[in-house]
PDB file of C-alpha atoms and ligand atoms in Angstrom:
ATOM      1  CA  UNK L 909      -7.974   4.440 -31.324  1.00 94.00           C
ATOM      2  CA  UNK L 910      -7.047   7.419 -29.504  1.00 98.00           C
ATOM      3  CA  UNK L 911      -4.935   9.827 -31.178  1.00 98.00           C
ATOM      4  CA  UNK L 912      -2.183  11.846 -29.054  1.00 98.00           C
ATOM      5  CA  UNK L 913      -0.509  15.053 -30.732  1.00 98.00           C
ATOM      6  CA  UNK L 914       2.160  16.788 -30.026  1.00 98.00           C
ATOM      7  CA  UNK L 915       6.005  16.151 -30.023  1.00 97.00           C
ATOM      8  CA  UNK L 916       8.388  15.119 -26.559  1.00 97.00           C
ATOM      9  CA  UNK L 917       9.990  18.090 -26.618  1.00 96.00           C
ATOM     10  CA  UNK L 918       6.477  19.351 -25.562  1.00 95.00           C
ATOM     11  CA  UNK L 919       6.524  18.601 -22.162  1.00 96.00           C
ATOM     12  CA  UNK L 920       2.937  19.300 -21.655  1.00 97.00           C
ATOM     13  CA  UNK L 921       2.846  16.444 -24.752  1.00 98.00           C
ATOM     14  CA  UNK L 922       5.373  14.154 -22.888  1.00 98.00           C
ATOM     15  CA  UNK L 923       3.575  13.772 -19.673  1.00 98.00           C
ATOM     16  CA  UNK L 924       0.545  12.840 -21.219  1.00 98.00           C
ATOM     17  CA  UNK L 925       2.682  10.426 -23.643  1.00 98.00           C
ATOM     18  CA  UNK L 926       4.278   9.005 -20.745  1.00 98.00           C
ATOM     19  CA  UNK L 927       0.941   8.336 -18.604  1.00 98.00           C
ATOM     20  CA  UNK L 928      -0.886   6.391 -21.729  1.00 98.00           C
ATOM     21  CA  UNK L 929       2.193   4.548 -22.119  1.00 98.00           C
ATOM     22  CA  UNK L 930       2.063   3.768 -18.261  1.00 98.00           C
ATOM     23  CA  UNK L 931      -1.198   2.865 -17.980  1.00 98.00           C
ATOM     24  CA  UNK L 932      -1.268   0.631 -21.274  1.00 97.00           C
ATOM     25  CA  UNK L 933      -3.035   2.829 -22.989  1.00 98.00           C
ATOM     26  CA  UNK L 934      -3.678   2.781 -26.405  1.00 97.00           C
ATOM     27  CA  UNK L 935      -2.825   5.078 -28.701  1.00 97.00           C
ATOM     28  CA  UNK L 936      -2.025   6.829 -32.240  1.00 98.00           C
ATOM     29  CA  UNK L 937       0.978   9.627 -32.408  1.00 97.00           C
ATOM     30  CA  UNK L 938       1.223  12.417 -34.235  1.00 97.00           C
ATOM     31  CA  UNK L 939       4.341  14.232 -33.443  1.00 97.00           C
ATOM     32  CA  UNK L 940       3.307  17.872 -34.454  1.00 96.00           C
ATOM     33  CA  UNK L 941       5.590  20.808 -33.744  1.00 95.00           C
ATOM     34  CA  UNK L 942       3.322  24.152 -33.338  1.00 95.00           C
ATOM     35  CA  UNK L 943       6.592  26.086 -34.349  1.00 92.00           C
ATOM     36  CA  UNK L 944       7.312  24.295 -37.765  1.00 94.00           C
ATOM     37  CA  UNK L 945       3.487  24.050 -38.576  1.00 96.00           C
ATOM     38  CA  UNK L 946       1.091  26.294 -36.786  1.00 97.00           C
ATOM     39  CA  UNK L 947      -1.708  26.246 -39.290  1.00 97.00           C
ATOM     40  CA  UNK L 948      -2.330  22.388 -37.976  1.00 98.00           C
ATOM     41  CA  UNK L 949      -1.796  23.753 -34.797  1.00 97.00           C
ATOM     42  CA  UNK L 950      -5.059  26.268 -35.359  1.00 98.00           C
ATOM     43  CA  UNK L 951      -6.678  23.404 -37.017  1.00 97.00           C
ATOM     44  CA  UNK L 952      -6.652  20.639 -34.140  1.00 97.00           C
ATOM     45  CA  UNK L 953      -6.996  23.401 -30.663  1.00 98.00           C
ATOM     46  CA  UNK L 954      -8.526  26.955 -31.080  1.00 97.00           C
ATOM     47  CA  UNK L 955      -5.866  28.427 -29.136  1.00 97.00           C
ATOM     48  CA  UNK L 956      -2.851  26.855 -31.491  1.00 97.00           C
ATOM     49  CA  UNK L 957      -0.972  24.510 -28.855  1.00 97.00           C
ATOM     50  CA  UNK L 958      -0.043  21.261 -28.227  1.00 98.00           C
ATOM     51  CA  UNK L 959      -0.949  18.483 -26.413  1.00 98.00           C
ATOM     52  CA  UNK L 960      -4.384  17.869 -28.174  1.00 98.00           C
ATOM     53  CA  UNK L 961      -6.106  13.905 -27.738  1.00 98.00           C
ATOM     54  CA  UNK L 962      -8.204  12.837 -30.155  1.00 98.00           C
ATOM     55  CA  UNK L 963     -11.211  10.716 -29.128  1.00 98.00           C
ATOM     56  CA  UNK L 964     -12.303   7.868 -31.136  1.00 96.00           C
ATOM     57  CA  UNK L 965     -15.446  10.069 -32.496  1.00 97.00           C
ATOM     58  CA  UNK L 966     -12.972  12.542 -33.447  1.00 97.00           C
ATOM     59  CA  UNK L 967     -13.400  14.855 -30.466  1.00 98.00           C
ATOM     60  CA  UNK L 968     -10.471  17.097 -29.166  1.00 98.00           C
ATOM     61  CA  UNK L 969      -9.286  17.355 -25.987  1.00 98.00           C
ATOM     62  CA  UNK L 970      -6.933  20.254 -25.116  1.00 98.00           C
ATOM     63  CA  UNK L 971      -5.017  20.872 -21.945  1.00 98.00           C
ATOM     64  CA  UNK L 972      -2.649  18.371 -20.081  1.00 98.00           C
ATOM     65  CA  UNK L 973      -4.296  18.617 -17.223  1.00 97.00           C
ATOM     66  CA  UNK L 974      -7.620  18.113 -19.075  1.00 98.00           C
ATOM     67  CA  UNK L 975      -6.176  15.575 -21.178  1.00 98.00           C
ATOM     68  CA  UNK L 976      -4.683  13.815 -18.161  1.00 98.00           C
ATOM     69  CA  UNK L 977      -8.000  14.065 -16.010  1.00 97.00           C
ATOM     70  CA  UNK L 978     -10.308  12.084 -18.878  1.00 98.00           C
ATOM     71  CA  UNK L 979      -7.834   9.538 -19.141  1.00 98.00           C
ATOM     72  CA  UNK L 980      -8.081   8.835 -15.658  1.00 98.00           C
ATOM     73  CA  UNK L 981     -11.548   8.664 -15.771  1.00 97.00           C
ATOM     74  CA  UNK L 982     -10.861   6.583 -18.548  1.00 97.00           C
ATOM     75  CA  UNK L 983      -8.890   3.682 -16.333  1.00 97.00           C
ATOM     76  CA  UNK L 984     -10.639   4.183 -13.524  1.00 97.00           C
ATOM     77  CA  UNK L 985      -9.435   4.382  -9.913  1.00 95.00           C
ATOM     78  CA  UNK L 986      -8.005   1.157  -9.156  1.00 95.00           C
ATOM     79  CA  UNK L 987      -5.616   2.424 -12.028  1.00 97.00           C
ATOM     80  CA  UNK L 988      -6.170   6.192 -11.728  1.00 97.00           C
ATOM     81  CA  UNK L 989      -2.459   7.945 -11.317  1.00 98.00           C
ATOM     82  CA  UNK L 990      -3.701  10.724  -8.896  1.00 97.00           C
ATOM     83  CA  UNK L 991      -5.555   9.515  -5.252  1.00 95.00           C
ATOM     84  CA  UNK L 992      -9.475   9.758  -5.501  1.00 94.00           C
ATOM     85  CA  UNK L 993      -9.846  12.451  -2.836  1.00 95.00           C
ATOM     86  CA  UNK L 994      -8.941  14.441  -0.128  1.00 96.00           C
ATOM     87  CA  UNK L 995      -5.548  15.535   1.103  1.00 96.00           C
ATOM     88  CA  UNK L 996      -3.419  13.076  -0.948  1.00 95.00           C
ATOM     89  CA  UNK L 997      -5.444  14.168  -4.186  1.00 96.00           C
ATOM     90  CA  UNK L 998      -5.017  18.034  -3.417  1.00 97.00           C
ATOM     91  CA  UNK L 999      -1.690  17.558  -2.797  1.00 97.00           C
ATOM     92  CA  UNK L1000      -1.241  15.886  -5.988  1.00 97.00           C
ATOM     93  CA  UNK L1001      -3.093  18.749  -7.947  1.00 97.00           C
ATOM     94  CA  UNK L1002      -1.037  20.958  -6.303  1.00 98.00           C
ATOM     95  CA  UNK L1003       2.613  19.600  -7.162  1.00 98.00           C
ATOM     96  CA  UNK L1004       1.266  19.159 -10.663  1.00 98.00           C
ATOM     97  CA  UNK L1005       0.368  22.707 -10.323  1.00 98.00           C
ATOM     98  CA  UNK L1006       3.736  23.848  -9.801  1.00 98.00           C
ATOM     99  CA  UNK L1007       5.449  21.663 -12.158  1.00 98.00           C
ATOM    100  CA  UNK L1008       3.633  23.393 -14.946  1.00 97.00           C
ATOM    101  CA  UNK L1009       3.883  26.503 -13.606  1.00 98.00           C
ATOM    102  CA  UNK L1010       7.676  25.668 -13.698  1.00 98.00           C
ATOM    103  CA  UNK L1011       6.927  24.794 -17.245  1.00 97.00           C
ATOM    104  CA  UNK L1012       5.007  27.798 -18.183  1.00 97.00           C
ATOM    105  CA  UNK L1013       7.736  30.461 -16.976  1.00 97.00           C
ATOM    106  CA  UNK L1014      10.403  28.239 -18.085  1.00 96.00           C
ATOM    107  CA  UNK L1015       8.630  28.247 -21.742  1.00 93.00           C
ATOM    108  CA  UNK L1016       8.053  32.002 -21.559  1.00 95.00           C
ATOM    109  CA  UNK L1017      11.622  32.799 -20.777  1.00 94.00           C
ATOM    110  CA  UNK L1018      12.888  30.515 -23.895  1.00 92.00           C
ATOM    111  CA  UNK L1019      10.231  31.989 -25.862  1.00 91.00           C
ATOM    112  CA  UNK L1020      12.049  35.961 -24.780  1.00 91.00           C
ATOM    113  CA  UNK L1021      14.947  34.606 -25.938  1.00 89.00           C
ATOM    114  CA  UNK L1022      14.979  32.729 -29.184  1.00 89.00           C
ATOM    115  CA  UNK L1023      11.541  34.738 -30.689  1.00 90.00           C
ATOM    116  CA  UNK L1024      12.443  38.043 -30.311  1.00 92.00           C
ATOM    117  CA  UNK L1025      14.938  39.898 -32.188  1.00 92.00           C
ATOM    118  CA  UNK L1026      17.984  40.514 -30.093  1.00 91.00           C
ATOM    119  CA  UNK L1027      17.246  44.152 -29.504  1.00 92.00           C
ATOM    120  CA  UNK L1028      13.885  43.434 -27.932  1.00 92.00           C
ATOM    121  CA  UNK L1029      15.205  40.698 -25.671  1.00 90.00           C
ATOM    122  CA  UNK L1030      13.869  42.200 -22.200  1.00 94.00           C
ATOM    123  CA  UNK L1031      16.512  40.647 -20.129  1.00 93.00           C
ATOM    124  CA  UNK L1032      14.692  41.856 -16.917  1.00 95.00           C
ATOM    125  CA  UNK L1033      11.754  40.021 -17.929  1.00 95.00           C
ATOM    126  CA  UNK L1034      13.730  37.037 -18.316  1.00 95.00           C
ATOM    127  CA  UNK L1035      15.176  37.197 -15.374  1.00 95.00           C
ATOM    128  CA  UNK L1036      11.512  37.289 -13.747  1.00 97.00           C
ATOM    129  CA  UNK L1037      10.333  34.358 -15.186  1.00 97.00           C
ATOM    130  CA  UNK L1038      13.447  32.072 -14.118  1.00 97.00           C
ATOM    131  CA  UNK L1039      13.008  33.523 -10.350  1.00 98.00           C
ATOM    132  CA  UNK L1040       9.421  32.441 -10.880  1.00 98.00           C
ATOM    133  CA  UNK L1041      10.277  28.834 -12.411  1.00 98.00           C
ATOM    134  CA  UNK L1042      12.883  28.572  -9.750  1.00 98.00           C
ATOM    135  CA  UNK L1043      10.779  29.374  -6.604  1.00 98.00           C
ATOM    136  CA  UNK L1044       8.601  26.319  -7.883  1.00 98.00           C
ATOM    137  CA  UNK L1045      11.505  24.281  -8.593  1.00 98.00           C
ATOM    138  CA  UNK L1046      12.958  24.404  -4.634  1.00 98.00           C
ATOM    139  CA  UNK L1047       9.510  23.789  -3.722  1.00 98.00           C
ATOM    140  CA  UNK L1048       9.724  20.214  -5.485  1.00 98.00           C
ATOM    141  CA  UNK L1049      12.994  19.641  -4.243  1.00 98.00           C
ATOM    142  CA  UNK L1050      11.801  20.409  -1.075  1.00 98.00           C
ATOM    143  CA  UNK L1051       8.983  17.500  -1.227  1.00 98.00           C
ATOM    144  CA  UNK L1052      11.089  15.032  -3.253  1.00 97.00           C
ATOM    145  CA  UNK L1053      13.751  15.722  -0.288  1.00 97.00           C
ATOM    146  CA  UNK L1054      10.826  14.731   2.832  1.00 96.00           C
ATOM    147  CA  UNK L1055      10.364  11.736   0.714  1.00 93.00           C
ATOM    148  CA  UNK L1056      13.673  10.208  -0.038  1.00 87.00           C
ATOM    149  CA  UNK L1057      13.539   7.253  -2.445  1.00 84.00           C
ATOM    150  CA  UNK L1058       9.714   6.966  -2.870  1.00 92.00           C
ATOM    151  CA  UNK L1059       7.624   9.527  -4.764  1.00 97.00           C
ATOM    152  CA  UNK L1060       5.852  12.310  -4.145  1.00 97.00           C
ATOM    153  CA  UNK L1061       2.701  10.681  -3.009  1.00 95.00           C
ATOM    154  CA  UNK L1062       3.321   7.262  -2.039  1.00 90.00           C
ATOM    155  CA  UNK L1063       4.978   4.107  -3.439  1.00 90.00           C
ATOM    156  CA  UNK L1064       3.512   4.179  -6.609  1.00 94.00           C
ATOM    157  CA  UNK L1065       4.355   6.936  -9.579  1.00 97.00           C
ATOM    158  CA  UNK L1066       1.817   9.146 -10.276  1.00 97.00           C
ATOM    159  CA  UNK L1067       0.950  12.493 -11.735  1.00 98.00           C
ATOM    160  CA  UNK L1068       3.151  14.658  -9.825  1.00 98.00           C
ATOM    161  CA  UNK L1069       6.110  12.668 -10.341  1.00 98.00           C
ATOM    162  CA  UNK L1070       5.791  12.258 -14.479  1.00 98.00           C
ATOM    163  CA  UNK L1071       5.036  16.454 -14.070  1.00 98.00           C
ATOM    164  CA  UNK L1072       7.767  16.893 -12.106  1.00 98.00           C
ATOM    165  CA  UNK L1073      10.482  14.432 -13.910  1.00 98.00           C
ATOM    166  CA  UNK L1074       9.500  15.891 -17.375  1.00 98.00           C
ATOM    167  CA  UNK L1075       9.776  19.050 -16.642  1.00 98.00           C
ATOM    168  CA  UNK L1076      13.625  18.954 -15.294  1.00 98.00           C
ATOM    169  CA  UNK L1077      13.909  16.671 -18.550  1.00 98.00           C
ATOM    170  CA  UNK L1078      12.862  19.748 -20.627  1.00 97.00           C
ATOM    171  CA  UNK L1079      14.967  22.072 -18.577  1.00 97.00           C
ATOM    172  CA  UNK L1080      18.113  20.631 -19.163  1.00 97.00           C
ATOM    173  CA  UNK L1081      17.971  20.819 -22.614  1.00 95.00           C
ATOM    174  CA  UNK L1082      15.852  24.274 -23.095  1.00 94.00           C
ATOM    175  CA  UNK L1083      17.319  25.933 -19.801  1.00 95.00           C
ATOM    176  CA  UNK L1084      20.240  24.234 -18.450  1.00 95.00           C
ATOM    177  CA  UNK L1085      20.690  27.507 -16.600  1.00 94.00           C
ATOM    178  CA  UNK L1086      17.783  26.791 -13.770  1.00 96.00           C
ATOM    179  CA  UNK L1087      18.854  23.456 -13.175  1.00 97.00           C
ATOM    180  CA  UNK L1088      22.696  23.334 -12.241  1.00 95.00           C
ATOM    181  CA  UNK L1089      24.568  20.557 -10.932  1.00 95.00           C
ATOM    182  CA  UNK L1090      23.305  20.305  -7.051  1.00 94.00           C
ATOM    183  CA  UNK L1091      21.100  22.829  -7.192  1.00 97.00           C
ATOM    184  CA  UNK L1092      17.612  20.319  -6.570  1.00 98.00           C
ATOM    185  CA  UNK L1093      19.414  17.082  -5.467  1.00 97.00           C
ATOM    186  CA  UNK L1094      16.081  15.583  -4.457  1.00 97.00           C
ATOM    187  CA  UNK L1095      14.699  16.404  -7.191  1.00 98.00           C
ATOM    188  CA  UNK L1096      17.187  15.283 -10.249  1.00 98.00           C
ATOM    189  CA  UNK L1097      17.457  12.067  -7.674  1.00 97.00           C
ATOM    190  CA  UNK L1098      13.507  11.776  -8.496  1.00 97.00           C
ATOM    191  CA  UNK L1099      13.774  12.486 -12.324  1.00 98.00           C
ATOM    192  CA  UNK L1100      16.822  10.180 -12.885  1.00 97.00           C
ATOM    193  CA  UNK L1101      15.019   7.157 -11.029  1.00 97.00           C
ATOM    194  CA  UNK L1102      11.492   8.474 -13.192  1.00 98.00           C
ATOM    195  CA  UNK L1103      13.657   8.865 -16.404  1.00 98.00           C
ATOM    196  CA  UNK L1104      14.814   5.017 -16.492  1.00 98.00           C
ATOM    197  CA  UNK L1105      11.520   3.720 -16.568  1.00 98.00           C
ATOM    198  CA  UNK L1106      10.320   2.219 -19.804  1.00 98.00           C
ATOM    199  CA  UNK L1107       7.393   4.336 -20.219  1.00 98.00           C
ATOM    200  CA  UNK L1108       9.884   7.319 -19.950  1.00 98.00           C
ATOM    201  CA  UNK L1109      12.326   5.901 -22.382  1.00 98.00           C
ATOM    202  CA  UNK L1110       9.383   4.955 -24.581  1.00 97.00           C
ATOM    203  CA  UNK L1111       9.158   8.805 -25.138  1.00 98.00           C
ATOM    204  CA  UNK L1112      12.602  10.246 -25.755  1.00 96.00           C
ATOM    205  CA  UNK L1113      12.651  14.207 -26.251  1.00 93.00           C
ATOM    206  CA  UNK L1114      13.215  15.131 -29.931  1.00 88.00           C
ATOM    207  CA  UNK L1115      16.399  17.279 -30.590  1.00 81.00           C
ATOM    208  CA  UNK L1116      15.031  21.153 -30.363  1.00 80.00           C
TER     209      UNK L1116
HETATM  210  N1  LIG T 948      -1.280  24.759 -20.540  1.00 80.89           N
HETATM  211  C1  LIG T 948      -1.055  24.060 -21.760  1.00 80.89           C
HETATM  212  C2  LIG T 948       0.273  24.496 -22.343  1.00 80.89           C
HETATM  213  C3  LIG T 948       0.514  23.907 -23.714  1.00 80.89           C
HETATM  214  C4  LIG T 948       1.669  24.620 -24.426  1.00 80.89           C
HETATM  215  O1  LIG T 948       2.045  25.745 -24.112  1.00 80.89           O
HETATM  216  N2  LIG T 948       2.215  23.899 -25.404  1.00 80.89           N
HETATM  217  C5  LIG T 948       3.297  24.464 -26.159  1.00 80.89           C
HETATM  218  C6  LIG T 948       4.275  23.396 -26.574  1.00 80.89           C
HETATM  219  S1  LIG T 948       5.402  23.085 -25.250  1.00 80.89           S
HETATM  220  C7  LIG T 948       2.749  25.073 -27.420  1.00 80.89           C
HETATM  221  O2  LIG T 948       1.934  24.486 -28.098  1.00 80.89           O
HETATM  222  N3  LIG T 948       3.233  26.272 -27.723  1.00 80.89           N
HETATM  223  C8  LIG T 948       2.924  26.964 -28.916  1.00 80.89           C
HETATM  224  C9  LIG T 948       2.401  28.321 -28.645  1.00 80.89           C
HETATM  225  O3  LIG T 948       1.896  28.581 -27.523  1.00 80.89           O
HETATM  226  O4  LIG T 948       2.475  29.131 -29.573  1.00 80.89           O
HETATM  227  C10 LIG T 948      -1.109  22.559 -21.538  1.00 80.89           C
HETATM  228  O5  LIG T 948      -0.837  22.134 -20.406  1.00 80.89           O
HETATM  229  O6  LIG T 948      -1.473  21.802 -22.455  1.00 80.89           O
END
């Protein structure tokens, strides 16, 4: 059976969680947090990070996106969760760009403040990386807002949407400060109606 590690309150690890669960896939869990146990972490993915899938020969995928682009290979594309080509599929590639993108700044600016010592907190620096997550934040409000009540794609959820949803998921806990009450109504609109799904609740984020 596959084997998916990595805790929720990995997003990268949620959005994969959330896609197997999805698309029936299934799967082993082991809910590793890089923080508490980084010597695993070194063990499973040369680079130390979570999410890592482990094939049935005992291969290692790392990478979401990686992660997320064998497993639709996996289903196939009568079940695939991104469009098989052209505009549709760019697009999709795209938002899922800038949701972890979001992610990665977002990450970077909780990592400034809770890893250094207080001295070395480089507020400008922080303050960088939140413009950065934000800028791709009103760019997925923008889309979820041409779209009202359908996703980002089409009718169906897909890759962009889990991306997206987890992500403002993650935020609200990690950095309630980007994502304020009305700041992305299209957006938290999209996450809330993502977020009551089973295959979201399925995969509730850990406390940090
Ligand atoms: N680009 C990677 C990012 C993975 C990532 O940064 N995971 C975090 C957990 S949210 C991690 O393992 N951080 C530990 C570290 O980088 O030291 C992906 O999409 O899989």
């Amino acid at each position: 059976m596959l084997k998916l590690i990595g805790r929720n309150l990995s997003p990268y690890s949620r959005r994969v969680a959330v896609a197997m669960t999805l698309l029936d896939i299934p799967h082993s869990r082991e809910y590793l947090s890089v923080t508490a146990d980084p010597d695993r972490g070194l063990e499973l993915n040369p680079v130390g990070r979570v999410p890592v899938l482990e094939l049935e020969d005992g291969e290692r995928l790392i990478e979401s996106a990686a992660i997320l682009d064998y497993l639709m290979e996996l289903v196939g594309p009568a079940k695939s969760l991104i469009p098989p080509h052209g505009k549709s599929r760019r697009d999709c590639i795209q938002l899922m760009a800038i949701g972890s993108g979001v992610l990665d700044k977002a990450v970077n600016a909780v990592y400034e403040q809770r890893r250094r010592p207080a001295e070395k907190i480089h507020e400008p620096w922080r303050q960088h990386l939140l413009r950065q997550a934000a800028g791709g934040l009103a760019a997925l409000d923008r889309r979820a807002a041409s779209r009202p009540d359908a996703w980002l794609l089409n009718d169906q959820i897909g890759l962009a949407d889990i991306t997206a949803a987890v992500t403002v998921t993650f935020l609200r806990v990690m950095v309630p400060e980007l994502v304020t009450d009305g700041l992305y109504p299209a957006l938290y609109a999209l996450t809330e109606r993502a977020e009551a799904l089973p295959a979201f609740q399925a995969h509730p984020l850990e406390k940090p």
